[in-house]
């Protein structure tokens, strides 16, 4: 049985089998070409460069101390307080709790409806 499968494997690369061709006992193992290796190496190098960039701080500690003033913001605490206040207002905003009917939901579809 295995011998027949091996012999026919030379003549017919992709057989019609139920299920997945690339998983299971009789799976087809894809060939790996040099282009695949180059692409994988390029992808790994890009990821390594990204990790290196992200691991280093963008600003030094000395630059970090005065960058808000350089951008025109005089009081960082005031800005953070305004952002937090806005978030709290949005969170505590009363929700619309009335009952919604499908008729109200689809009323925009009845604009051209006319009765004769």
PDB file of C-alpha atoms in Angstrom:
ATOM      1  CA  UNK A   1       0.000   0.000   0.000  1.00  0.00           C
ATOM      2  CA  UNK A   2       2.747   2.462   0.946  1.00  0.00           C
ATOM      3  CA  UNK A   3       4.823   1.335  -2.043  1.00  0.00           C
ATOM      4  CA  UNK A   4       1.918   2.024  -4.397  1.00  0.00           C
ATOM      5  CA  UNK A   5       1.412   5.430  -2.778  1.00  0.00           C
ATOM      6  CA  UNK A   6       5.113   6.244  -3.256  1.00  0.00           C
ATOM      7  CA  UNK A   7       5.089   5.115  -6.895  1.00  0.00           C
ATOM      8  CA  UNK A   8       1.976   7.117  -7.716  1.00  0.00           C
ATOM      9  CA  UNK A   9       3.409  10.067  -5.802  1.00  0.00           C
ATOM     10  CA  UNK A  10       6.026  10.509  -8.539  1.00  0.00           C
ATOM     11  CA  UNK A  11       3.400  10.864 -11.226  1.00  0.00           C
ATOM     12  CA  UNK A  12       0.753  12.841  -9.385  1.00  0.00           C
ATOM     13  CA  UNK A  13       2.028  15.480  -6.946  1.00  0.00           C
ATOM     14  CA  UNK A  14      -1.273  16.802  -5.621  1.00  0.00           C
ATOM     15  CA  UNK A  15      -3.828  14.106  -5.041  1.00  0.00           C
ATOM     16  CA  UNK A  16      -7.478  14.829  -4.436  1.00  0.00           C
ATOM     17  CA  UNK A  17      -7.999  13.802  -0.849  1.00  0.00           C
ATOM     18  CA  UNK A  18     -10.676  14.788   1.609  1.00  0.00           C
ATOM     19  CA  UNK A  19      -9.418  17.209   4.215  1.00  0.00           C
ATOM     20  CA  UNK A  20      -6.339  19.384   4.311  1.00  0.00           C
ATOM     21  CA  UNK A  21      -3.392  18.773   1.984  1.00  0.00           C
ATOM     22  CA  UNK A  22      -0.873  20.358   4.372  1.00  0.00           C
ATOM     23  CA  UNK A  23      -1.930  18.632   7.612  1.00  0.00           C
ATOM     24  CA  UNK A  24      -2.334  15.085   8.825  1.00  0.00           C
ATOM     25  CA  UNK A  25      -0.598  11.761   8.236  1.00  0.00           C
ATOM     26  CA  UNK A  26      -0.215  12.037   4.467  1.00  0.00           C
ATOM     27  CA  UNK A  27       0.423  15.769   4.227  1.00  0.00           C
ATOM     28  CA  UNK A  28       2.294  17.443   1.410  1.00  0.00           C
ATOM     29  CA  UNK A  29       5.398  19.175   2.706  1.00  0.00           C
ATOM     30  CA  UNK A  30       5.976  22.413   0.762  1.00  0.00           C
ATOM     31  CA  UNK A  31       9.413  23.018  -0.692  1.00  0.00           C
ATOM     32  CA  UNK A  32      11.482  25.827   0.799  1.00  0.00           C
ATOM     33  CA  UNK A  33      13.227  27.950  -1.804  1.00  0.00           C
ATOM     34  CA  UNK A  34      16.033  30.482  -1.260  1.00  0.00           C
ATOM     35  CA  UNK A  35      13.531  33.299  -1.817  1.00  0.00           C
ATOM     36  CA  UNK A  36      11.556  32.084   1.199  1.00  0.00           C
ATOM     37  CA  UNK A  37      14.702  32.115   3.336  1.00  0.00           C
ATOM     38  CA  UNK A  38      15.620  35.619   2.153  1.00  0.00           C
ATOM     39  CA  UNK A  39      12.112  36.900   2.888  1.00  0.00           C
ATOM     40  CA  UNK A  40      12.162  35.371   6.389  1.00  0.00           C
ATOM     41  CA  UNK A  41      15.607  36.829   7.099  1.00  0.00           C
ATOM     42  CA  UNK A  42      14.471  40.273   5.900  1.00  0.00           C
ATOM     43  CA  UNK A  43      11.376  40.047   8.129  1.00  0.00           C
ATOM     44  CA  UNK A  44      13.494  39.075  11.166  1.00  0.00           C
ATOM     45  CA  UNK A  45      15.917  41.955  10.548  1.00  0.00           C
ATOM     46  CA  UNK A  46      13.046  44.446  10.280  1.00  0.00           C
ATOM     47  CA  UNK A  47      11.577  43.161  13.561  1.00  0.00           C
ATOM     48  CA  UNK A  48      14.955  43.364  15.264  1.00  0.00           C
ATOM     49  CA  UNK A  49      15.404  46.976  14.102  1.00  0.00           C
ATOM     50  CA  UNK A  50      11.900  47.862  15.326  1.00  0.00           C
ATOM     51  CA  UNK A  51      12.598  46.323  18.749  1.00  0.00           C
ATOM     52  CA  UNK A  52      15.873  48.251  18.985  1.00  0.00           C
ATOM     53  CA  UNK A  53      14.164  51.542  18.130  1.00  0.00           C
ATOM     54  CA  UNK A  54      11.346  50.939  20.607  1.00  0.00           C
ATOM     55  CA  UNK A  55      13.729  49.956  23.400  1.00  0.00           C
ATOM     56  CA  UNK A  56      15.597  53.266  23.224  1.00  0.00           C
ATOM     57  CA  UNK A  57      13.883  56.410  24.556  1.00  0.00           C
ATOM     58  CA  UNK A  58      13.020  59.008  21.945  1.00  0.00           C
ATOM     59  CA  UNK A  59      14.020  61.908  24.188  1.00  0.00           C
ATOM     60  CA  UNK A  60      16.842  62.085  26.665  1.00  0.00           C
ATOM     61  CA  UNK A  61      15.952  62.889  30.279  1.00  0.00           C
ATOM     62  CA  UNK A  62      17.177  66.460  29.863  1.00  0.00           C
ATOM     63  CA  UNK A  63      15.069  66.974  26.706  1.00  0.00           C
ATOM     64  CA  UNK A  64      12.098  65.299  28.386  1.00  0.00           C
ATOM     65  CA  UNK A  65      12.045  67.866  31.197  1.00  0.00           C
ATOM     66  CA  UNK A  66      11.398  70.864  28.939  1.00  0.00           C
ATOM     67  CA  UNK A  67       9.658  69.526  25.865  1.00  0.00           C
ATOM     68  CA  UNK A  68       6.157  70.579  26.986  1.00  0.00           C
ATOM     69  CA  UNK A  69       7.276  74.188  27.348  1.00  0.00           C
ATOM     70  CA  UNK A  70       8.955  74.022  23.945  1.00  0.00           C
ATOM     71  CA  UNK A  71       5.655  72.873  22.418  1.00  0.00           C
ATOM     72  CA  UNK A  72       3.831  75.792  24.013  1.00  0.00           C
ATOM     73  CA  UNK A  73       2.210  74.009  26.956  1.00  0.00           C
ATOM     74  CA  UNK A  74       3.021  75.848  30.148  1.00  0.00           C
ATOM     75  CA  UNK A  75       1.472  73.592  32.736  1.00  0.00           C
ATOM     76  CA  UNK A  76       1.450  69.855  32.117  1.00  0.00           C
ATOM     77  CA  UNK A  77      -0.657  69.154  35.184  1.00  0.00           C
ATOM     78  CA  UNK A  78      -3.369  71.523  33.939  1.00  0.00           C
ATOM     79  CA  UNK A  79      -3.537  69.704  30.602  1.00  0.00           C
ATOM     80  CA  UNK A  80      -3.762  66.298  32.252  1.00  0.00           C
ATOM     81  CA  UNK A  81      -6.475  67.575  34.579  1.00  0.00           C
ATOM     82  CA  UNK A  82      -8.518  68.852  31.610  1.00  0.00           C
ATOM     83  CA  UNK A  83      -8.191  65.516  29.825  1.00  0.00           C
ATOM     84  CA  UNK A  84      -9.252  63.597  32.932  1.00  0.00           C
ATOM     85  CA  UNK A  85     -12.193  65.962  33.496  1.00  0.00           C
ATOM     86  CA  UNK A  86     -13.366  65.461  29.914  1.00  0.00           C
ATOM     87  CA  UNK A  87     -13.132  61.668  30.292  1.00  0.00           C
ATOM     88  CA  UNK A  88     -15.115  61.765  33.553  1.00  0.00           C
ATOM     89  CA  UNK A  89     -17.807  63.933  31.931  1.00  0.00           C
ATOM     90  CA  UNK A  90     -18.143  61.506  29.027  1.00  0.00           C
ATOM     91  CA  UNK A  91     -18.306  58.560  31.451  1.00  0.00           C
ATOM     92  CA  UNK A  92     -20.959  60.159  33.672  1.00  0.00           C
ATOM     93  CA  UNK A  93     -23.073  61.446  30.769  1.00  0.00           C
ATOM     94  CA  UNK A  94     -26.641  60.184  31.174  1.00  0.00           C
ATOM     95  CA  UNK A  95     -27.482  57.341  28.858  1.00  0.00           C
ATOM     96  CA  UNK A  96     -30.606  57.278  26.697  1.00  0.00           C
ATOM     97  CA  UNK A  97     -32.709  54.762  28.615  1.00  0.00           C
ATOM     98  CA  UNK A  98     -36.041  55.054  26.827  1.00  0.00           C
ATOM     99  CA  UNK A  99     -37.509  52.058  25.015  1.00  0.00           C
ATOM    100  CA  UNK A 100     -36.620  51.901  21.348  1.00  0.00           C
ATOM    101  CA  UNK A 101     -39.014  50.349  18.880  1.00  0.00           C
ATOM    102  CA  UNK A 102     -38.168  48.991  15.447  1.00  0.00           C
ATOM    103  CA  UNK A 103     -40.585  51.488  13.955  1.00  0.00           C
ATOM    104  CA  UNK A 104     -38.470  54.350  15.329  1.00  0.00           C
ATOM    105  CA  UNK A 105     -35.277  52.646  14.266  1.00  0.00           C
ATOM    106  CA  UNK A 106     -36.384  52.309  10.630  1.00  0.00           C
ATOM    107  CA  UNK A 107     -38.389  55.552  10.308  1.00  0.00           C
ATOM    108  CA  UNK A 108     -35.728  57.061   8.035  1.00  0.00           C
ATOM    109  CA  UNK A 109     -36.698  54.482   5.384  1.00  0.00           C
ATOM    110  CA  UNK A 110     -40.246  55.826   5.099  1.00  0.00           C
ATOM    111  CA  UNK A 111     -39.343  59.218   3.656  1.00  0.00           C
ATOM    112  CA  UNK A 112     -40.714  58.544   0.152  1.00  0.00           C
ATOM    113  CA  UNK A 113     -43.695  56.540   1.237  1.00  0.00           C
ATOM    114  CA  UNK A 114     -46.875  58.208   0.020  1.00  0.00           C
ATOM    115  CA  UNK A 115     -50.485  57.155   0.297  1.00  0.00           C
ATOM    116  CA  UNK A 116     -52.930  57.715  -2.502  1.00  0.00           C
TER     117      UNK A 116
END
